């Protein structure tokens, strides 16, 4: 029986526990919730990005350039490392952002053979609008938690994700 105030994961775990009492379903208590929250987060992010005229992948590239600080430029290799996509995918993404006039390709002044991806003013306007919208919708998702609870949850998720974020593990 599921308690009052239970969520869908509680119901799923209760059903599985009834059907398979020989299995410990405690990982589902955490990771199924993370998965379900991820779906809500994806929807909220899509809404924030769409309002700014961007796709999620466009935001990822432009955000990396914006975080780099003025003059908002990075090498394609740096963009690859920050966005975790293949070289071919990054080339395609840069091409599409160039077509939309959100970035430009420039010769690296320190290495004539190298290329830099430079964000345009239009790209900066879009990414600035998108991050403002993103922070707003993500804040709404966390309204049910106090600031202290948010900090505790962030610390626990950081601890869990450290092994996954290790570049050697990729």
mmCIF file of C-alpha atoms in Angstrom:
data_model
loop_
_atom_site.group_PDB
_atom_site.id
_atom_site.type_symbol
_atom_site.label_atom_id
_atom_site.label_comp_id
_atom_site.label_asym_id
_atom_site.label_seq_id
_atom_site.Cartn_x
_atom_site.Cartn_y
_atom_site.Cartn_z
ATOM 1 C CA UNK A 1 0.000 0.000 0.000
ATOM 2 C CA UNK A 2 1.248 3.457 -0.913
ATOM 3 C CA UNK A 3 1.151 6.201 1.716
ATOM 4 C CA UNK A 4 -0.683 9.530 1.276
ATOM 5 C CA UNK A 5 1.618 12.100 -0.326
ATOM 6 C CA UNK A 6 3.347 9.388 -2.348
ATOM 7 C CA UNK A 7 4.524 10.130 -5.849
ATOM 8 C CA UNK A 8 4.515 7.994 -8.990
ATOM 9 C CA UNK A 9 7.897 6.472 -8.118
ATOM 10 C CA UNK A 10 6.532 5.318 -4.763
ATOM 11 C CA UNK A 11 3.682 3.605 -6.618
ATOM 12 C CA UNK A 12 6.065 1.986 -9.121
ATOM 13 C CA UNK A 13 8.390 0.727 -6.372
ATOM 14 C CA UNK A 14 5.445 -0.579 -4.335
ATOM 15 C CA UNK A 15 4.126 -2.485 -7.357
ATOM 16 C CA UNK A 16 7.551 -3.967 -8.148
ATOM 17 C CA UNK A 17 8.120 -4.860 -4.498
ATOM 18 C CA UNK A 18 4.804 -6.688 -4.436
ATOM 19 C CA UNK A 19 5.617 -8.561 -7.649
ATOM 20 C CA UNK A 20 9.321 -9.175 -6.942
ATOM 21 C CA UNK A 21 9.883 -9.170 -3.161
ATOM 22 C CA UNK A 22 13.279 -10.799 -3.765
ATOM 23 C CA UNK A 23 14.742 -7.623 -5.352
ATOM 24 C CA UNK A 24 15.963 -4.484 -3.560
ATOM 25 C CA UNK A 25 14.345 -1.604 -5.434
ATOM 26 C CA UNK A 26 15.927 1.178 -3.350
ATOM 27 C CA UNK A 27 18.000 2.529 -6.308
ATOM 28 C CA UNK A 28 14.720 3.304 -8.079
ATOM 29 C CA UNK A 29 13.734 5.578 -5.186
ATOM 30 C CA UNK A 30 16.511 7.962 -6.247
ATOM 31 C CA UNK A 31 17.343 7.379 -9.884
ATOM 32 C CA UNK A 32 13.779 7.009 -11.166
ATOM 33 C CA UNK A 33 13.043 10.379 -9.603
ATOM 34 C CA UNK A 34 16.158 11.849 -11.208
ATOM 35 C CA UNK A 35 15.000 10.467 -14.568
ATOM 36 C CA UNK A 36 11.496 11.854 -14.176
ATOM 37 C CA UNK A 37 12.851 15.232 -13.056
ATOM 38 C CA UNK A 38 15.149 15.211 -16.085
ATOM 39 C CA UNK A 39 12.124 14.963 -18.362
ATOM 40 C CA UNK A 40 10.482 17.950 -16.640
ATOM 41 C CA UNK A 41 13.759 19.858 -16.865
ATOM 42 C CA UNK A 42 14.101 19.076 -20.589
ATOM 43 C CA UNK A 43 10.609 20.460 -21.216
ATOM 44 C CA UNK A 44 11.320 23.612 -19.213
ATOM 45 C CA UNK A 45 14.628 24.160 -20.964
ATOM 46 C CA UNK A 46 13.046 23.698 -24.369
ATOM 47 C CA UNK A 47 10.457 26.337 -23.469
ATOM 48 C CA UNK A 48 13.149 28.787 -22.307
ATOM 49 C CA UNK A 49 15.304 28.221 -25.382
ATOM 50 C CA UNK A 50 12.388 28.409 -27.828
ATOM 51 C CA UNK A 51 11.346 31.747 -26.333
ATOM 52 C CA UNK A 52 14.826 33.012 -27.236
ATOM 53 C CA UNK A 53 14.767 31.490 -30.718
ATOM 54 C CA UNK A 54 17.346 28.793 -29.938
ATOM 55 C CA UNK A 55 17.563 25.023 -29.966
ATOM 56 C CA UNK A 56 19.182 23.320 -26.969
ATOM 57 C CA UNK A 57 22.317 22.466 -28.952
ATOM 58 C CA UNK A 58 22.613 26.080 -30.117
ATOM 59 C CA UNK A 59 22.369 27.244 -26.526
ATOM 60 C CA UNK A 60 25.116 24.796 -25.502
ATOM 61 C CA UNK A 61 27.583 26.199 -28.043
ATOM 62 C CA UNK A 62 26.659 29.845 -27.491
ATOM 63 C CA UNK A 63 26.723 29.418 -23.704
ATOM 64 C CA UNK A 64 30.256 28.004 -23.865
ATOM 65 C CA UNK A 65 31.330 31.036 -25.889
ATOM 66 C CA UNK A 66 29.545 33.467 -23.531
ATOM 67 C CA UNK A 67 31.108 31.897 -20.432
ATOM 68 C CA UNK A 68 34.540 32.289 -22.037
ATOM 69 C CA UNK A 69 34.165 36.054 -21.604
ATOM 70 C CA UNK A 70 35.019 38.806 -24.032
ATOM 71 C CA UNK A 71 35.837 38.499 -26.894
ATOM 72 C CA UNK A 72 33.570 35.383 -26.709
ATOM 73 C CA UNK A 73 35.719 33.074 -28.779
ATOM 74 C CA UNK A 74 36.954 29.510 -28.467
ATOM 75 C CA UNK A 75 38.621 26.961 -30.656
ATOM 76 C CA UNK A 76 36.456 24.180 -32.054
ATOM 77 C CA UNK A 77 38.457 21.778 -29.839
ATOM 78 C CA UNK A 78 37.493 23.735 -26.707
ATOM 79 C CA UNK A 79 33.866 23.681 -27.809
ATOM 80 C CA UNK A 80 34.089 19.908 -28.319
ATOM 81 C CA UNK A 81 35.407 19.425 -24.791
ATOM 82 C CA UNK A 82 32.697 21.577 -23.257
ATOM 83 C CA UNK A 83 29.749 20.156 -25.187
ATOM 84 C CA UNK A 84 30.803 16.491 -25.368
ATOM 85 C CA UNK A 85 29.971 15.987 -29.044
ATOM 86 C CA UNK A 86 32.022 14.501 -31.877
ATOM 87 C CA UNK A 87 34.196 16.574 -34.173
ATOM 88 C CA UNK A 88 31.816 16.050 -37.106
ATOM 89 C CA UNK A 89 28.829 17.085 -35.023
ATOM 90 C CA UNK A 90 30.619 20.220 -33.845
ATOM 91 C CA UNK A 91 31.579 21.167 -37.409
ATOM 92 C CA UNK A 92 27.934 20.803 -38.432
ATOM 93 C CA UNK A 93 26.776 22.879 -35.470
ATOM 94 C CA UNK A 94 29.264 25.651 -36.168
ATOM 95 C CA UNK A 95 28.210 25.678 -39.847
ATOM 96 C CA UNK A 96 24.568 26.057 -38.855
ATOM 97 C CA UNK A 97 25.325 28.806 -36.329
ATOM 98 C CA UNK A 98 27.368 30.648 -38.981
ATOM 99 C CA UNK A 99 24.389 30.414 -41.369
ATOM 100 C CA UNK A 100 22.176 31.961 -38.667
ATOM 101 C CA UNK A 101 24.803 34.676 -38.097
ATOM 102 C CA UNK A 102 25.125 33.758 -34.418
ATOM 103 C CA UNK A 103 28.849 32.948 -34.724
ATOM 104 C CA UNK A 104 31.687 33.591 -37.150
ATOM 105 C CA UNK A 105 34.806 31.626 -37.985
ATOM 106 C CA UNK A 106 38.048 33.604 -37.781
ATOM 107 C CA UNK A 107 41.687 32.708 -38.273
ATOM 108 C CA UNK A 108 43.491 32.340 -34.953
ATOM 109 C CA UNK A 109 45.932 35.282 -34.800
ATOM 110 C CA UNK A 110 48.357 33.163 -32.761
ATOM 111 C CA UNK A 111 48.245 30.208 -35.168
ATOM 112 C CA UNK A 112 47.527 30.985 -38.806
ATOM 113 C CA UNK A 113 46.390 27.414 -39.384
ATOM 114 C CA UNK A 114 43.950 27.472 -36.468
ATOM 115 C CA UNK A 115 40.360 28.659 -36.402
ATOM 116 C CA UNK A 116 38.429 30.414 -33.686
ATOM 117 C CA UNK A 117 34.660 30.441 -33.325
ATOM 118 C CA UNK A 118 33.551 33.924 -32.328
ATOM 119 C CA UNK A 119 30.070 34.789 -31.083
ATOM 120 C CA UNK A 120 28.344 37.681 -32.864
ATOM 121 C CA UNK A 121 26.311 40.351 -31.087
ATOM 122 C CA UNK A 122 23.146 38.560 -32.277
ATOM 123 C CA UNK A 123 24.417 35.341 -30.692
ATOM 124 C CA UNK A 124 25.156 37.145 -27.436
ATOM 125 C CA UNK A 125 21.679 38.707 -27.341
ATOM 126 C CA UNK A 126 20.069 35.303 -27.883
ATOM 127 C CA UNK A 127 22.154 33.429 -25.311
ATOM 128 C CA UNK A 128 21.715 36.188 -22.708
ATOM 129 C CA UNK A 129 17.930 36.044 -23.156
ATOM 130 C CA UNK A 130 17.987 32.243 -23.034
ATOM 131 C CA UNK A 131 20.015 32.039 -19.805
ATOM 132 C CA UNK A 132 17.710 34.548 -18.112
ATOM 133 C CA UNK A 133 14.687 32.484 -19.129
ATOM 134 C CA UNK A 134 16.410 29.254 -18.144
ATOM 135 C CA UNK A 135 17.287 30.430 -14.646
ATOM 136 C CA UNK A 136 13.710 31.603 -14.182
ATOM 137 C CA UNK A 137 12.078 28.302 -15.213
ATOM 138 C CA UNK A 138 14.617 26.209 -13.310
ATOM 139 C CA UNK A 139 13.973 28.336 -10.222
ATOM 140 C CA UNK A 140 10.273 27.570 -10.577
ATOM 141 C CA UNK A 141 11.044 23.840 -10.654
ATOM 142 C CA UNK A 142 12.813 24.189 -7.292
ATOM 143 C CA UNK A 143 10.216 26.371 -5.542
ATOM 144 C CA UNK A 144 9.097 23.469 -3.359
ATOM 145 C CA UNK A 145 12.520 23.286 -1.679
ATOM 146 C CA UNK A 146 13.973 25.732 0.822
ATOM 147 C CA UNK A 147 17.338 27.322 0.034
ATOM 148 C CA UNK A 148 18.967 24.982 2.588
ATOM 149 C CA UNK A 149 17.322 21.934 0.977
ATOM 150 C CA UNK A 150 18.485 23.104 -2.449
ATOM 151 C CA UNK A 151 22.054 23.444 -1.167
ATOM 152 C CA UNK A 152 21.955 19.962 0.417
ATOM 153 C CA UNK A 153 20.540 18.438 -2.751
ATOM 154 C CA UNK A 154 23.174 20.216 -4.879
ATOM 155 C CA UNK A 155 25.924 18.861 -2.605
ATOM 156 C CA UNK A 156 24.599 15.297 -2.800
ATOM 157 C CA UNK A 157 24.190 15.436 -6.585
ATOM 158 C CA UNK A 158 27.690 16.909 -6.915
ATOM 159 C CA UNK A 159 29.074 14.027 -4.854
ATOM 160 C CA UNK A 160 27.226 11.507 -7.020
ATOM 161 C CA UNK A 161 28.258 13.120 -10.307
ATOM 162 C CA UNK A 162 31.974 13.619 -9.599
ATOM 163 C CA UNK A 163 32.884 10.208 -10.992
ATOM 164 C CA UNK A 164 30.807 10.800 -14.124
ATOM 165 C CA UNK A 165 32.347 14.224 -14.762
ATOM 166 C CA UNK A 166 35.900 12.921 -14.566
ATOM 167 C CA UNK A 167 37.389 13.393 -18.079
ATOM 168 C CA UNK A 168 39.302 10.116 -17.650
ATOM 169 C CA UNK A 169 35.968 8.302 -17.240
ATOM 170 C CA UNK A 170 34.687 9.590 -20.593
#
